[in-house]
mmCIF file of C-alpha atoms in Angstrom:
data_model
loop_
_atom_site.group_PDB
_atom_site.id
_atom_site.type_symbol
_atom_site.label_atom_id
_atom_site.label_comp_id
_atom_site.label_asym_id
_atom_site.label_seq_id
_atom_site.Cartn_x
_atom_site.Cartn_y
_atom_site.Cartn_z
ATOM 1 C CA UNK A 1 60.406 -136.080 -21.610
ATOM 2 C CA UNK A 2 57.490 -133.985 -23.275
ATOM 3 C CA UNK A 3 55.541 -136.876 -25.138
ATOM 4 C CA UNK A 4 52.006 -138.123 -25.383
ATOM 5 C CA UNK A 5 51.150 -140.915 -23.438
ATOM 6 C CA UNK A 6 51.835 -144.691 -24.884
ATOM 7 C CA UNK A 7 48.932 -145.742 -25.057
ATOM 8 C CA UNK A 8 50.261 -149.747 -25.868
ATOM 9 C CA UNK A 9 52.342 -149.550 -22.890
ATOM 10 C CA UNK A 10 49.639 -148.707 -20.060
ATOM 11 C CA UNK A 11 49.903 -150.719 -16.719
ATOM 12 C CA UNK A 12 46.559 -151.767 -14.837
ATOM 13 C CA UNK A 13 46.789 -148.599 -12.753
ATOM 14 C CA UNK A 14 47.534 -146.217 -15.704
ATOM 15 C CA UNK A 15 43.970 -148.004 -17.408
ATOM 16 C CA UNK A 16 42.760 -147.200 -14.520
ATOM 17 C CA UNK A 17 43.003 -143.746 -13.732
ATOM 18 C CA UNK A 18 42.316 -143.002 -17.211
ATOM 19 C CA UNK A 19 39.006 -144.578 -17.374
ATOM 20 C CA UNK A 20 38.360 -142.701 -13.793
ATOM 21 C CA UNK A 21 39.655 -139.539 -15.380
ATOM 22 C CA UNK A 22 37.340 -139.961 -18.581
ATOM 23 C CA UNK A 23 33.913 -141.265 -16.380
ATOM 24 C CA UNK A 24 34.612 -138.225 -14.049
ATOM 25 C CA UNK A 25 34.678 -135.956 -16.639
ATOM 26 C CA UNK A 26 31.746 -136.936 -17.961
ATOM 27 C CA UNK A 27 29.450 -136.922 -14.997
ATOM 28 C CA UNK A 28 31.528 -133.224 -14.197
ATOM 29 C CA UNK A 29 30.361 -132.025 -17.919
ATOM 30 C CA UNK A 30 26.649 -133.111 -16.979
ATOM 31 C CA UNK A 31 26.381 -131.789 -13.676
ATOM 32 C CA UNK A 32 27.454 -128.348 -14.810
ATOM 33 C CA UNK A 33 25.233 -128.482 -17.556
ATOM 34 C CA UNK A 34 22.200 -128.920 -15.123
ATOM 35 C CA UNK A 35 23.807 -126.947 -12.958
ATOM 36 C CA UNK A 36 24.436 -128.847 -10.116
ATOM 37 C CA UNK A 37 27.862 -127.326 -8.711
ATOM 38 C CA UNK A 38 27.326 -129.158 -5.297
ATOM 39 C CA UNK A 39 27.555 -132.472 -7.371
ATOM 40 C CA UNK A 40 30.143 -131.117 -9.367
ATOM 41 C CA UNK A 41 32.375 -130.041 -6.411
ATOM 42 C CA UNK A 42 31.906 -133.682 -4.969
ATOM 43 C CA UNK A 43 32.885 -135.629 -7.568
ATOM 44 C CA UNK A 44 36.277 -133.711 -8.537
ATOM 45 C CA UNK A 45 36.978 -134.050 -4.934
ATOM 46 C CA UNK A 46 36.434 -137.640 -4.998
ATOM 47 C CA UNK A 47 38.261 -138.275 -7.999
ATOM 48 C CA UNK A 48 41.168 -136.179 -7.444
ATOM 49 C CA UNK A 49 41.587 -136.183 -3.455
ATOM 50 C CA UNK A 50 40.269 -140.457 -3.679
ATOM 51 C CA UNK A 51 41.467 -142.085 -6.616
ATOM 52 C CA UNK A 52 44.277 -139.742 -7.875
ATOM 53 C CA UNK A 53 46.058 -138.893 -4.657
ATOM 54 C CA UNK A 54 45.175 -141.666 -2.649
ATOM 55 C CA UNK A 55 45.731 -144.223 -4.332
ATOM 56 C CA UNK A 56 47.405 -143.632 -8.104
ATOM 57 C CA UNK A 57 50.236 -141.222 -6.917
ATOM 58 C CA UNK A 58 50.915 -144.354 -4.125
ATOM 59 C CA UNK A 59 50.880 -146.886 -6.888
ATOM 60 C CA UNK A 60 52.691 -144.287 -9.192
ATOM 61 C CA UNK A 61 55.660 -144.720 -6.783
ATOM 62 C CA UNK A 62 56.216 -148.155 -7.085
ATOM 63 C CA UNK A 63 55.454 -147.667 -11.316
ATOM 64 C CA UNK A 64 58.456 -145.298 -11.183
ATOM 65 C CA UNK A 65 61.021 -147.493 -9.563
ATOM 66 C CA UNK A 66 60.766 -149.774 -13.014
ATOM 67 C CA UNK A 67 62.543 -148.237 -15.754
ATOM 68 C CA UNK A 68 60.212 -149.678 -18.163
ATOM 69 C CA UNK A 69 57.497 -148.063 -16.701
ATOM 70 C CA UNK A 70 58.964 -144.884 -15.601
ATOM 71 C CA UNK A 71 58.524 -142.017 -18.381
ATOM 72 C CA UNK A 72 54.781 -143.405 -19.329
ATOM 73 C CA UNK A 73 53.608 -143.603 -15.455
ATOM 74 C CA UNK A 74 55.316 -139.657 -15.615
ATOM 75 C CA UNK A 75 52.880 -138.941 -18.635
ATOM 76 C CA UNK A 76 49.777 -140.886 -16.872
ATOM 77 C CA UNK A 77 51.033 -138.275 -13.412
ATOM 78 C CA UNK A 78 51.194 -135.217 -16.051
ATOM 79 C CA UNK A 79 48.019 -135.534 -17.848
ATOM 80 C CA UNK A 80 45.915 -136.677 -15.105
ATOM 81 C CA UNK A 81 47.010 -133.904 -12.637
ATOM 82 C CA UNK A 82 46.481 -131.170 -15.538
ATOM 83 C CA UNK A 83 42.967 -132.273 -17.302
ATOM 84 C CA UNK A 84 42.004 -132.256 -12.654
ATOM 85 C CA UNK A 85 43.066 -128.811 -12.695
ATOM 86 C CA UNK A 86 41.320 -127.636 -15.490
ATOM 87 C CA UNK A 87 38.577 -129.216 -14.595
ATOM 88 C CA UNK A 88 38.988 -128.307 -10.690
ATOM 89 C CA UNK A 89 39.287 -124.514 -12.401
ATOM 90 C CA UNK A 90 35.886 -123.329 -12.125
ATOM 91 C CA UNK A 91 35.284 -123.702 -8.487
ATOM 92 C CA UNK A 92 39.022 -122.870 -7.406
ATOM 93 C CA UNK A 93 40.317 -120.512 -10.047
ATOM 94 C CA UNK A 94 43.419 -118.910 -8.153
ATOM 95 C CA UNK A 95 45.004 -121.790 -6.835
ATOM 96 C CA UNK A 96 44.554 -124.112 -10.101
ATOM 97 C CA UNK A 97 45.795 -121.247 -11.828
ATOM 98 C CA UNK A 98 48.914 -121.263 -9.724
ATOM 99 C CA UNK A 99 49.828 -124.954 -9.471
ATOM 100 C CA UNK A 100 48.946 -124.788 -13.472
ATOM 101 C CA UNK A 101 51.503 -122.375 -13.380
ATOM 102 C CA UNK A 102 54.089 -124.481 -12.305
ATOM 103 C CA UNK A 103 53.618 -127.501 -14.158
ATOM 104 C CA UNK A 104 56.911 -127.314 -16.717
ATOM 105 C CA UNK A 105 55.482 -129.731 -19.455
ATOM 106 C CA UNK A 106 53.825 -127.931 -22.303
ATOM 107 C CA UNK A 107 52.434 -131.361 -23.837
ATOM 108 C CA UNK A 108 49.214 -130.863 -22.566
ATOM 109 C CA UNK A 109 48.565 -127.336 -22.131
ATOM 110 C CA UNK A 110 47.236 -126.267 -25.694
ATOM 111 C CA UNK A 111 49.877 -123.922 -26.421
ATOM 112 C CA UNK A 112 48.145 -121.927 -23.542
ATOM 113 C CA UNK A 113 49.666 -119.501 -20.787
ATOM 114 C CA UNK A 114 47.059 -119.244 -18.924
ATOM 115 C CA UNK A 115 45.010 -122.108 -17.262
ATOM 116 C CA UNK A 116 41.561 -119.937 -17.761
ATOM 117 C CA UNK A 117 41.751 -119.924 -21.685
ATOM 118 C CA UNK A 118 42.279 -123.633 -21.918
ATOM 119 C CA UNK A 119 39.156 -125.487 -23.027
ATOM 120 C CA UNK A 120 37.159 -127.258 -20.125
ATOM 121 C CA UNK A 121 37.832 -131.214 -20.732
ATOM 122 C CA UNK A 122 36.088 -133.538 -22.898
ATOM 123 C CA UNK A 123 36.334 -136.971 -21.503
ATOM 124 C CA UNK A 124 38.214 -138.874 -23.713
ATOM 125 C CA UNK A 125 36.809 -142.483 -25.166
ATOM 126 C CA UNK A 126 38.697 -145.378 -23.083
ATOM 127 C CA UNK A 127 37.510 -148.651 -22.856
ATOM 128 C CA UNK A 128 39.254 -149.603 -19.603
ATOM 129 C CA UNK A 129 36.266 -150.848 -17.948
ATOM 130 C CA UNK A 130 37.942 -154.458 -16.960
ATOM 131 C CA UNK A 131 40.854 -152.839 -15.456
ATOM 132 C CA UNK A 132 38.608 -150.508 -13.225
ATOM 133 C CA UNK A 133 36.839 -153.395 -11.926
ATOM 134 C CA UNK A 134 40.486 -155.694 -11.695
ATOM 135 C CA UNK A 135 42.193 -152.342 -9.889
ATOM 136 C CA UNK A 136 38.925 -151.735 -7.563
ATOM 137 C CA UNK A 137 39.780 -155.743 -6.956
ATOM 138 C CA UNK A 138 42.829 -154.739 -5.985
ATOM 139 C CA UNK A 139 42.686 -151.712 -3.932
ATOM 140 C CA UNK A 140 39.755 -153.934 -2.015
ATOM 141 C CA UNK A 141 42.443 -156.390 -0.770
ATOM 142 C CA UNK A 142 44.833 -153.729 0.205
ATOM 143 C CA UNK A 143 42.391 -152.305 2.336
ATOM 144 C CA UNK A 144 41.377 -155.790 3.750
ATOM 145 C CA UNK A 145 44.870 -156.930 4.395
ATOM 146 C CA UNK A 146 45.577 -153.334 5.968
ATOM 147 C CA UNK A 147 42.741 -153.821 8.264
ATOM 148 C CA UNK A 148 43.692 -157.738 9.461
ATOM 149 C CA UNK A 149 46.773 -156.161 10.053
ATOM 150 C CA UNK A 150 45.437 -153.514 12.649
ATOM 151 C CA UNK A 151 42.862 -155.908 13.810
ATOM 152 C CA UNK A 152 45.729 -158.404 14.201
ATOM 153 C CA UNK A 153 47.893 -156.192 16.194
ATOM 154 C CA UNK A 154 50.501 -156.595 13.364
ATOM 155 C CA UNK A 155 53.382 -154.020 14.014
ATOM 156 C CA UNK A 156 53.345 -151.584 10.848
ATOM 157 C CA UNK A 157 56.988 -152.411 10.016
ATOM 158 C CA UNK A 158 56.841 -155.419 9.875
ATOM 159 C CA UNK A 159 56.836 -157.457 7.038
ATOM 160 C CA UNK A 160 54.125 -160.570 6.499
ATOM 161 C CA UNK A 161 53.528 -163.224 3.884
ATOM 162 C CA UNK A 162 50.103 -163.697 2.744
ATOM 163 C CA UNK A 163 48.288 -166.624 0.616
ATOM 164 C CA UNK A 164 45.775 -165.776 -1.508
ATOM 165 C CA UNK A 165 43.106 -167.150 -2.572
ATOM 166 C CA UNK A 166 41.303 -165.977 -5.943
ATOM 167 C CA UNK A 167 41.447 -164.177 -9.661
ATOM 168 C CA UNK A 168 45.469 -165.629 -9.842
ATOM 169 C CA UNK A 169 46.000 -163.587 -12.675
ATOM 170 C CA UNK A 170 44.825 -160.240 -11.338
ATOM 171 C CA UNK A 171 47.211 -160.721 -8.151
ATOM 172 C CA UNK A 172 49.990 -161.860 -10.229
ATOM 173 C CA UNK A 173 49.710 -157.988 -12.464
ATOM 174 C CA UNK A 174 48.791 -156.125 -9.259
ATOM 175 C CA UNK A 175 51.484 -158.288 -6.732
ATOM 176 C CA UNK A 176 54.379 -155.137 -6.526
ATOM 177 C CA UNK A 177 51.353 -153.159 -5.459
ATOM 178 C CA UNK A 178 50.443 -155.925 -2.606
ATOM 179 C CA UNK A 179 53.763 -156.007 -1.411
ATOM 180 C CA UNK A 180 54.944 -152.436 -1.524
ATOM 181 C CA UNK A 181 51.346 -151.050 -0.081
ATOM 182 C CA UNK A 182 50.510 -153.954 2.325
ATOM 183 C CA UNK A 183 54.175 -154.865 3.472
ATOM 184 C CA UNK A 184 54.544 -158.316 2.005
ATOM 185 C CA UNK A 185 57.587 -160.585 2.248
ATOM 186 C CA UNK A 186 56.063 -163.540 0.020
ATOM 187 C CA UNK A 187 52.838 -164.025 -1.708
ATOM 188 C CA UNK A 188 51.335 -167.430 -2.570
ATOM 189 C CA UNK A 189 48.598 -166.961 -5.181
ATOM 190 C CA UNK A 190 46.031 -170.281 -5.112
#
């Protein structure tokens, strides 16, 4: 469906990304300003290669199985992947071009055909701050429990229930992204 994002109906992830997306492209904007590519380069591969692919398209997947959530987590997958392109455009024009190419939504695009006449990205004003620091929470435990697991000799498919011990509203939002991403059976928030 070729609409803008809801913006009322963002999950922690979604608030997330965004407010990546926005702080990226500002620090991106700066950097080529000052003309420090090398800087440039490593924080759009951070961004997209860390926090898009690593982690949102993962939580994206468990987003999509709720119908509720379903056509605004596509939006959040649109929009992020095409302002990353444009902004990935400078240093890899072909390929960005290409993929750009592909992407069938026009919602985004500017009316454009081409990915090189689009307007480089201005970072757009969120004020998602909490949910950066609740989602970076978040992804913290996954990688904890993920690591007690190996450390424990835990077989990968198995399934474990976990207690937990802290922010009991944060794990409550963020549990179908414990369970899906960590392999938990039952959670017990304290």
């Amino acid at each position: 469906e070729e609409k803008e994002i809801d913006m009322k109906n963002l999950t922690i992830a979604d608030k997330w990304i965004l407010q990546k997306l926005s702080d990226v492209t500002n620090d991106i904007r700066t950097n080529m300003e000052n003309f420090r590519i090398g800087e440039y380069a490593n924080q759009i591969y951070d961004f997209f290669w860390g926090s898009y692919c690593d982690w949102y398209v993962e939580l994206a997947k468990i987003q999509l199985a709720n119908p509720e959530q379903k056509q605004n987590t596509q939006r959040v997958l649109w929009y992020v992947l095409e302002r990353s392109l444009r902004l990935l455009h400078p240093i890899m024009p072909h390929i960005t071009e290409k993929i750009w190419q592909l992407i069938p939504f026009k919602t985004y695009k500017d009316g454009q055909n081409f990915l090189m006449k689009c307007d480089f990205p201005v970072a757009q004003e969120m004020n998602f701050a909490n949910s950066v620091h609740q989602m970076d929470k978040t992804i913290d435990a996954i990688k904890g429990l993920r690591n007690l697991r190996q450390s424990l000799n835990v077989p990968a498919g198995s399934q474990i229930n976990i207690k937990i011990y802290g922010d009991k509203d944060l794990f409550e939002k963020t549990q179908a992204f414990l369970k899906r991403m960590v392999r938990v059976e039952n959670i017990e928030i304290s």
